[in-house]
Short mmCIF file of C-alpha atoms in Angstrom, two decimals:
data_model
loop_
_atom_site.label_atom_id
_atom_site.label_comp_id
_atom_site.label_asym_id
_atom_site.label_seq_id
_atom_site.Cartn_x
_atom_site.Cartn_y
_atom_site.Cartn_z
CA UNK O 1445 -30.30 -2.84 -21.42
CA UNK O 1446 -28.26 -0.19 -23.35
CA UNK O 1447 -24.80 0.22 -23.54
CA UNK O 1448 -25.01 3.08 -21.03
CA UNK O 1449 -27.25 1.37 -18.65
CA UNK O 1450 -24.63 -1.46 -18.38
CA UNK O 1451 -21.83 1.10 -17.69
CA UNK O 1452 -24.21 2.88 -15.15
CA UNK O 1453 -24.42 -0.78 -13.25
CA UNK O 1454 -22.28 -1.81 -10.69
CA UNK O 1455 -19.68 -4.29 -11.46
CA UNK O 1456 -20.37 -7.72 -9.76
CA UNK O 1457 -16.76 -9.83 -9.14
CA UNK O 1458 -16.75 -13.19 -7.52
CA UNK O 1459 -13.63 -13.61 -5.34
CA UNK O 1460 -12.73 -17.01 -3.46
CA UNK O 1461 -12.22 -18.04 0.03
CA UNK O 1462 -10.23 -19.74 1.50
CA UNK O 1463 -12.99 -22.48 3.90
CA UNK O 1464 -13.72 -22.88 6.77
CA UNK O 1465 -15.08 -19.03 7.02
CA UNK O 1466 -18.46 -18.23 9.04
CA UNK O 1467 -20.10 -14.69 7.57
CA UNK O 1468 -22.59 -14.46 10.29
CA UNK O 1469 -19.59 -14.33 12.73
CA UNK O 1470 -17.98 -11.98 10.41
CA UNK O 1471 -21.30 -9.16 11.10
CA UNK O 1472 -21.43 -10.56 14.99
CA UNK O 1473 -17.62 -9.25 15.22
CA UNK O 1474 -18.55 -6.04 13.00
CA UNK O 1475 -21.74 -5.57 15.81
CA UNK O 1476 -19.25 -5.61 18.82
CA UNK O 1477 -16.62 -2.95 17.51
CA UNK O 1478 -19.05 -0.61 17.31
CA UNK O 1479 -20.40 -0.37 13.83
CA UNK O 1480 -21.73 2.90 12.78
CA UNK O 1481 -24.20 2.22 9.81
CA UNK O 1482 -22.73 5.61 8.48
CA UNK O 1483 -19.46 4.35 7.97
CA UNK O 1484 -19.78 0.64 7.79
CA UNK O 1485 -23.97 -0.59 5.93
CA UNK O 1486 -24.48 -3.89 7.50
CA UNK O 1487 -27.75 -5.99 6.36
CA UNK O 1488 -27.09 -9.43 7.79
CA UNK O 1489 -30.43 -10.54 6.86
CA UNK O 1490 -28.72 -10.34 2.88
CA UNK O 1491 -25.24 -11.08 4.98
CA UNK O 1492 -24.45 -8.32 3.00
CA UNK O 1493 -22.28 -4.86 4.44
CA UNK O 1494 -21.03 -1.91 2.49
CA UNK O 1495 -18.17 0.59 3.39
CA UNK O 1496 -16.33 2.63 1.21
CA UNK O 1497 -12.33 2.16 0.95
CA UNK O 1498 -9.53 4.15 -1.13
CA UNK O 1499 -8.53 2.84 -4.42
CA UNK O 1500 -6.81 5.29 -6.76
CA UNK O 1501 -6.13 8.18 -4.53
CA UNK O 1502 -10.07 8.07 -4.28
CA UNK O 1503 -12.99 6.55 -1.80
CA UNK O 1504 -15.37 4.40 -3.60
CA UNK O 1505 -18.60 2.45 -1.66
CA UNK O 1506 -17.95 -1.49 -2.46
CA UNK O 1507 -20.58 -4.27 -1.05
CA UNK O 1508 -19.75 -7.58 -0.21
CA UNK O 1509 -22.46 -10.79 -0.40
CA UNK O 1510 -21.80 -13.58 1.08
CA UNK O 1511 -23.20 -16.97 0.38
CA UNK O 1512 -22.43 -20.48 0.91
CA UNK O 1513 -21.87 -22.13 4.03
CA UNK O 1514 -19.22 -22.89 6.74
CA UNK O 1515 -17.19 -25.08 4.38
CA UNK O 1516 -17.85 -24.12 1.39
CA UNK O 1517 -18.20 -19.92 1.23
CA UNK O 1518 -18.93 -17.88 -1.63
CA UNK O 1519 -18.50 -13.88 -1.92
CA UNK O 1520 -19.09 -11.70 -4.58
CA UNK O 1521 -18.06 -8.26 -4.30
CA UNK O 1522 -20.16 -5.07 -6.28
CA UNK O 1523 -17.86 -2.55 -7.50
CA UNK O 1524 -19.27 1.16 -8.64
CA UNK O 1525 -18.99 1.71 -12.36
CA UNK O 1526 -16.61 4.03 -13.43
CA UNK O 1527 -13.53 2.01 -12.18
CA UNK O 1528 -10.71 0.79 -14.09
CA UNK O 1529 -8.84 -2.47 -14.17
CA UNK O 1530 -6.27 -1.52 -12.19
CA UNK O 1531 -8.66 0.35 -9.58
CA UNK O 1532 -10.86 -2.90 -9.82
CA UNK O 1533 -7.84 -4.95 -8.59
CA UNK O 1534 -7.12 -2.81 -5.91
CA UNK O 1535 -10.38 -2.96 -4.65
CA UNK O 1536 -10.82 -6.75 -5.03
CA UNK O 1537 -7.25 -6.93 -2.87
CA UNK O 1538 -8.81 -5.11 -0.29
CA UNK O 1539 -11.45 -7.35 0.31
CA UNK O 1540 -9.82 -10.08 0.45
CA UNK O 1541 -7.31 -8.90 2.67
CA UNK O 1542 -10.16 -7.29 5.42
CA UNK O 1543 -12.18 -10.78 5.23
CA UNK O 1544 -9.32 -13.11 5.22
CA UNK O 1545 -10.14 -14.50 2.13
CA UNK O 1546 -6.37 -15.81 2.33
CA UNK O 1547 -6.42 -17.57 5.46
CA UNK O 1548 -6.48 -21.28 6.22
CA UNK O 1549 -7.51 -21.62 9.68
CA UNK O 1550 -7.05 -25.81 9.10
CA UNK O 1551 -3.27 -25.74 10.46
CA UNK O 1552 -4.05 -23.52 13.70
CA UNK O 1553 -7.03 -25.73 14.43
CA UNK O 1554 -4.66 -28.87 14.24
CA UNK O 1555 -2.41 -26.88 16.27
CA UNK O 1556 -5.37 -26.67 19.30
CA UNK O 1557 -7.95 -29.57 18.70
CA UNK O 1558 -6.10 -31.15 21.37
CA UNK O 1559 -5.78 -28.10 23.75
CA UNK O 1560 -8.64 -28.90 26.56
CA UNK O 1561 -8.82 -24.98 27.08
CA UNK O 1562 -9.32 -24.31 23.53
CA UNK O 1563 -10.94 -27.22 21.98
CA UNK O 1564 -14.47 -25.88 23.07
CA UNK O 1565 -13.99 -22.70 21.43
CA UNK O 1566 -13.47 -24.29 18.24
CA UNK O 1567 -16.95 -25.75 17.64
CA UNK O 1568 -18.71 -22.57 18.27
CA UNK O 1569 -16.34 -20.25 16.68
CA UNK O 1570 -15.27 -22.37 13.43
CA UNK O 1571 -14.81 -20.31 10.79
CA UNK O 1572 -14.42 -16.73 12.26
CA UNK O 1573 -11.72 -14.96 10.66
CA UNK O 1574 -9.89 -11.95 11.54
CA UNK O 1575 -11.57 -8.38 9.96
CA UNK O 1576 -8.99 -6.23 8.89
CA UNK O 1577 -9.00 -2.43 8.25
CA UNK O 1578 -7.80 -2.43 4.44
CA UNK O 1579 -5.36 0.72 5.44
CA UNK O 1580 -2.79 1.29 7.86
CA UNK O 1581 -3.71 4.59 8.56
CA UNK O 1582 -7.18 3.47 9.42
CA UNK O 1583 -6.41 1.19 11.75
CA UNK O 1584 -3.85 3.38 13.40
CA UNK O 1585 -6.31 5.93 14.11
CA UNK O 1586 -8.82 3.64 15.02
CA UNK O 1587 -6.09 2.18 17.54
CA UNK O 1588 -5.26 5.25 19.48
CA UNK O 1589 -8.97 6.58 19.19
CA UNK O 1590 -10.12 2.82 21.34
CA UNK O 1591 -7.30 3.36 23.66
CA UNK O 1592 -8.38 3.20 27.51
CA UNK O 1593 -12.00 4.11 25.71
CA UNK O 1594 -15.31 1.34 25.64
CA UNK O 1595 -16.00 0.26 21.85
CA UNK O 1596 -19.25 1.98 21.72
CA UNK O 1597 -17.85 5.24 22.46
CA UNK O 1598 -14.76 4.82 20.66
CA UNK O 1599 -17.12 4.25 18.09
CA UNK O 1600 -18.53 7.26 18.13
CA UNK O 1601 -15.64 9.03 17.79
CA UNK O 1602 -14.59 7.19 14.90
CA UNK O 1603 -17.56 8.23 13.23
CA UNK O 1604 -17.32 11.58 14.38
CA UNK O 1605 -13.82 12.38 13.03
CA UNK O 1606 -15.48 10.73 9.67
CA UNK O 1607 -18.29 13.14 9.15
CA UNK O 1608 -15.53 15.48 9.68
CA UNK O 1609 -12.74 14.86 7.62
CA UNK O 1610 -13.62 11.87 5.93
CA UNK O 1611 -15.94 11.95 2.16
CA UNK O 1612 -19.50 11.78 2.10
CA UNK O 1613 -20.56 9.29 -0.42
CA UNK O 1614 -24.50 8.79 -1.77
CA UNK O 1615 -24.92 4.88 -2.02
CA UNK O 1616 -27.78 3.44 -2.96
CA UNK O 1617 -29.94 6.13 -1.79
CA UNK O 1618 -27.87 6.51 1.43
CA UNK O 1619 -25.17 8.89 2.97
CA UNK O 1620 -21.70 6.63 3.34
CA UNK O 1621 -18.61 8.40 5.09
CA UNK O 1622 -15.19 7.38 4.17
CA UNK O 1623 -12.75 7.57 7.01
CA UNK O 1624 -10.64 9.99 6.13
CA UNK O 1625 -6.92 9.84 4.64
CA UNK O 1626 -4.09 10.93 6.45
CA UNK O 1627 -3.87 14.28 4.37
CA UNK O 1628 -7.07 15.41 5.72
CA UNK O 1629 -6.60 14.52 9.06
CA UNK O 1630 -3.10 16.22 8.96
CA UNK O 1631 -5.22 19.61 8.03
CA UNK O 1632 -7.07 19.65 10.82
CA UNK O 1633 -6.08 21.97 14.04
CA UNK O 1634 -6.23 20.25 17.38
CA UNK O 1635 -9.17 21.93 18.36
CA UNK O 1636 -11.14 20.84 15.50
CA UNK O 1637 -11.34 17.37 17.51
CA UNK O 1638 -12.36 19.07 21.30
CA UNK O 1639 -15.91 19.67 20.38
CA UNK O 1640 -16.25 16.06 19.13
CA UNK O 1641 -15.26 14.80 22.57
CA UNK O 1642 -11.79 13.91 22.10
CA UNK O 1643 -9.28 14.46 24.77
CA UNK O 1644 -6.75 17.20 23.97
CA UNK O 1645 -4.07 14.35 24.19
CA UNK O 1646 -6.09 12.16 21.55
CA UNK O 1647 -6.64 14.76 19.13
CA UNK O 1648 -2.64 15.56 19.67
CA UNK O 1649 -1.83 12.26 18.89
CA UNK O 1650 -4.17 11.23 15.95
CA UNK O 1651 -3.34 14.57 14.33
CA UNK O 1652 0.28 14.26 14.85
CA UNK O 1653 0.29 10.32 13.65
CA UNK O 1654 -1.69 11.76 10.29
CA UNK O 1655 1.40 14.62 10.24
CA UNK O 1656 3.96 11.63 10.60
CA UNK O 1657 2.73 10.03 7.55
CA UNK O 1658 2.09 12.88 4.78
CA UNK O 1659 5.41 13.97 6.19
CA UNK O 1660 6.99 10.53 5.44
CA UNK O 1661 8.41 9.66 9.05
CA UNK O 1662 6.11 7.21 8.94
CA UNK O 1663 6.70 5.04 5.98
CA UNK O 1664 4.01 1.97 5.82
CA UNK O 1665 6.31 0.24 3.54
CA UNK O 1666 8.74 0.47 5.54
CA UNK O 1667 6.96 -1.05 8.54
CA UNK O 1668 6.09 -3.87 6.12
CA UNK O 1669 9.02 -5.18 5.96
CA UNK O 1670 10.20 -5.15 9.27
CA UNK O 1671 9.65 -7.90 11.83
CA UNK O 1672 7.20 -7.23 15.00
CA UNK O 1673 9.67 -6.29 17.35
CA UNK O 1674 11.38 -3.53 14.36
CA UNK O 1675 8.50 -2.35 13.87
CA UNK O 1676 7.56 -2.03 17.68
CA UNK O 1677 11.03 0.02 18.41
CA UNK O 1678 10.29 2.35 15.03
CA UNK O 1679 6.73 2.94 15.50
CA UNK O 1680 7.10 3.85 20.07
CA UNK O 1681 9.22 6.57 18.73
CA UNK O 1682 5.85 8.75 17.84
CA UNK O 1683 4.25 10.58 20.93
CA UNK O 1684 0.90 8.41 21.46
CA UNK O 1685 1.83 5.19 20.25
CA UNK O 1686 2.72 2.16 22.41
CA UNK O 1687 3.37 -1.47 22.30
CA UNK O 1688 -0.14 -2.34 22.60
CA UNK O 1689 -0.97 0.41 19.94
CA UNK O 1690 2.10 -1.53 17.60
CA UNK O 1691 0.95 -4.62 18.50
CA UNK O 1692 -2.89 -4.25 17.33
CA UNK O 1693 -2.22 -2.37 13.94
CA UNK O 1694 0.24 -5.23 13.06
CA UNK O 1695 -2.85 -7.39 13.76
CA UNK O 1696 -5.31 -5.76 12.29
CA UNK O 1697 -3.98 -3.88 9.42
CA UNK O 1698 -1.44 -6.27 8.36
CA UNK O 1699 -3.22 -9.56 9.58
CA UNK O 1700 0.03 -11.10 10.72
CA UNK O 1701 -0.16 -14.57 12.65
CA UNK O 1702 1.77 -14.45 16.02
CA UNK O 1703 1.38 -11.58 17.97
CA UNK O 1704 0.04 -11.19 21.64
CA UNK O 1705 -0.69 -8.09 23.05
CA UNK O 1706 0.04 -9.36 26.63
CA UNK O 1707 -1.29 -6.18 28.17
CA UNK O 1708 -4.59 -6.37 26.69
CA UNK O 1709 -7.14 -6.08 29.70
CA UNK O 1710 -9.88 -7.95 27.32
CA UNK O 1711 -7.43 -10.85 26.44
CA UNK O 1712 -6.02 -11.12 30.55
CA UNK O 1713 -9.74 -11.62 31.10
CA UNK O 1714 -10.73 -14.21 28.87
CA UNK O 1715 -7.37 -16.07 29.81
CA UNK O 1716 -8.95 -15.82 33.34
CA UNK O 1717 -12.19 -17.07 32.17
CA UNK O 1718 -10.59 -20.16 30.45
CA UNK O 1719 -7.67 -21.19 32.37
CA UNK O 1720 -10.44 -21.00 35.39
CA UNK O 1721 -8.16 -18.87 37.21
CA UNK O 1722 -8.27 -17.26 40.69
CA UNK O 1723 -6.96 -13.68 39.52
CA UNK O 1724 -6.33 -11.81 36.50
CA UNK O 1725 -3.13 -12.90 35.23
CA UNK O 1726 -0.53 -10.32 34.62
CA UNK O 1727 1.35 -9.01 30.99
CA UNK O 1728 4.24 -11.21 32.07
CA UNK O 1729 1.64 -14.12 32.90
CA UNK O 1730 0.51 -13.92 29.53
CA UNK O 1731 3.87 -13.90 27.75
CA UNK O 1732 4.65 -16.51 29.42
CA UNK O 1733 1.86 -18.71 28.61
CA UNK O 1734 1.30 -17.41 24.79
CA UNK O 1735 4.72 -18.82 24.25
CA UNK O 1736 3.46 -22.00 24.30
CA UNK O 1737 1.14 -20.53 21.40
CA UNK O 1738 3.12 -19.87 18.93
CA UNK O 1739 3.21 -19.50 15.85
CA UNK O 1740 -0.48 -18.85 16.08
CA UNK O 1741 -0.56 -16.15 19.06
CA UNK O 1742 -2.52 -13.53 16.74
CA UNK O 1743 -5.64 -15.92 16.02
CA UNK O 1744 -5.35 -17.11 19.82
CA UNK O 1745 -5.50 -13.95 21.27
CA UNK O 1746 -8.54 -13.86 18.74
CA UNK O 1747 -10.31 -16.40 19.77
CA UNK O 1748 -10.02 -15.73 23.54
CA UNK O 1749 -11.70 -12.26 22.52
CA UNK O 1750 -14.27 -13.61 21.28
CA UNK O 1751 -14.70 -16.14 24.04
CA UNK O 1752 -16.35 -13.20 25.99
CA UNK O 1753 -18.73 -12.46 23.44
CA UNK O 1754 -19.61 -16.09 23.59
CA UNK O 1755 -19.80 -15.96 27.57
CA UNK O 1756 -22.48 -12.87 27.44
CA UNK O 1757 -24.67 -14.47 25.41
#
């Protein structure tokens, strides 16, 4: 191979995980948020999905293989020629950070092994990690676009405002969308959204949350830094965004451990389903019993999602 077929060939980077880590429940999850194969590739046969993500002020398609097993994973990540270090290191970050790479579920299975509620969730679901939106922005939108909507039709949406605003991006013979930054979004008129099926109130609120940020009143390093309860009081102040809003982007943007969004409908139902209760317990039901979580409330409240899944199948 010549020196310019070798800088035409995508660059292939191992990265390491932390075990125990299940892929297939990795695509299951991906499945059940409503993928859109325009925005996120997914060929589990390979266990293989691409997406694209920002690095460099710029959206770039990166795969991600997975091999291995249970306890002993392996991922290597295919990066686009044409990258440099630093862009390279950027992108590697953001893998790791959306699978989890980082996390060692060992202490919060300790923590429930003994839990006679939890303990037969563990089994099924060892392994299954968190997947993370590798931008805040992302995940905000995403947020407020799934709020009081189903996940197929939120979706939808998602893709929608994608094709949109987002960048187009041929991959391997295929069209790949890149949700969009928050410049582009902040460009768009309200009524740009209406014929995509957004509520005037949605397209109000994404638009004006993309507004927030170019403008800098909403500073992600800022929210960073502060704790979950700051950064619930800063972030409430924006029209559109609630605790349960706050509450999911810390989870799934920033991966943090110990949060419970108590007014989840999803999670009050799967606390139903495994406390065996008569009635749907209540926000204040669930504070009080997540308490008893802590400091693992995030990867709780994770599991108990995903204890539906398990119950439909």
């Amino acid at each position: 191979m010549t020196a310019a077929e070798l800088a035409r060939e995508p660059h292939v980077v191992p990265i390491q995980i932390a075990p125990p880590f299940n892929a297939k429940l990795l695509f299951e999850r991906y499945e059940q948020v409503g993928n859109r194969a325009r925005l996120v590739r997914l060929e589990p046969d390979q266990l293989r999905f691409v997406r694209a993500i920002r690095v460099g002020g710029r959206a770039v398609p990166v795969a991600v293989r997975f091999g291995g097993d249970v306890e002993e994973p392996t991922a290597l990540v295919e990066l686009p020629p044409g990258l440099d270090d630093a862009e390279r290191a950027q992108a590697i970050r953001a893998v790791a950070h959306m699978i989890g790479a980082d996390v060692d579920l060992e202490p919060f299975y300790a923590r429930f092994a003994g839990d006679p509620r939890f303990a037969p969730l563990l089994a099924p679901l060892r392994g299954s990690k968190l997947l993370l939106d590798p931008d805040p922005f992302e995940c905000l939108v995403k947020t407020i676009v799934t709020q009081q909507l189903n996940l197929a039709f939120a979706g939808t949406l998602i893709e929608r405002l994608a094709i949109l605003a987002g960048d187009a991006l041929e991959h391997e013979g295929k069209t790949l969308f890149a949700f969009p930054d928050a410049e582009a979004v902040a460009r768009l008129s309200y009524d740009a959204l209406r014929p995509l099926a957004f509520s005037q109130r949605k397209a109000e609120y994404v638009i004006d949350s993309a507004r927030a940020v170019v403008d800098g009143r909403l500073d992600w390093a800022n929210v960073e830094g502060m704790s979950d309860e700051e950064a619930v009081a800063e972030l409430t102040r924006f029209r559109g965004i609630g605790r349960w809003t706050v509450e999911c982007l810390l989870i799934f943007a920033y991966g943090r451990p110990d949060l419970l969004p108590a007014a989840d409908v999803g999670l009050r139902n799967a606390v139903r389903n495994v406390y065996d209760l008569d009635a749907q317990p209540s926000a204040a039901d669930i504070d009080k019993l997540g308490a008893e979580w802590a400091p693992w409330r995030t990867y709780a409240t994770y599991y108990l999602w995903e204890s539906l899944r398990l119950k439909a199948e």
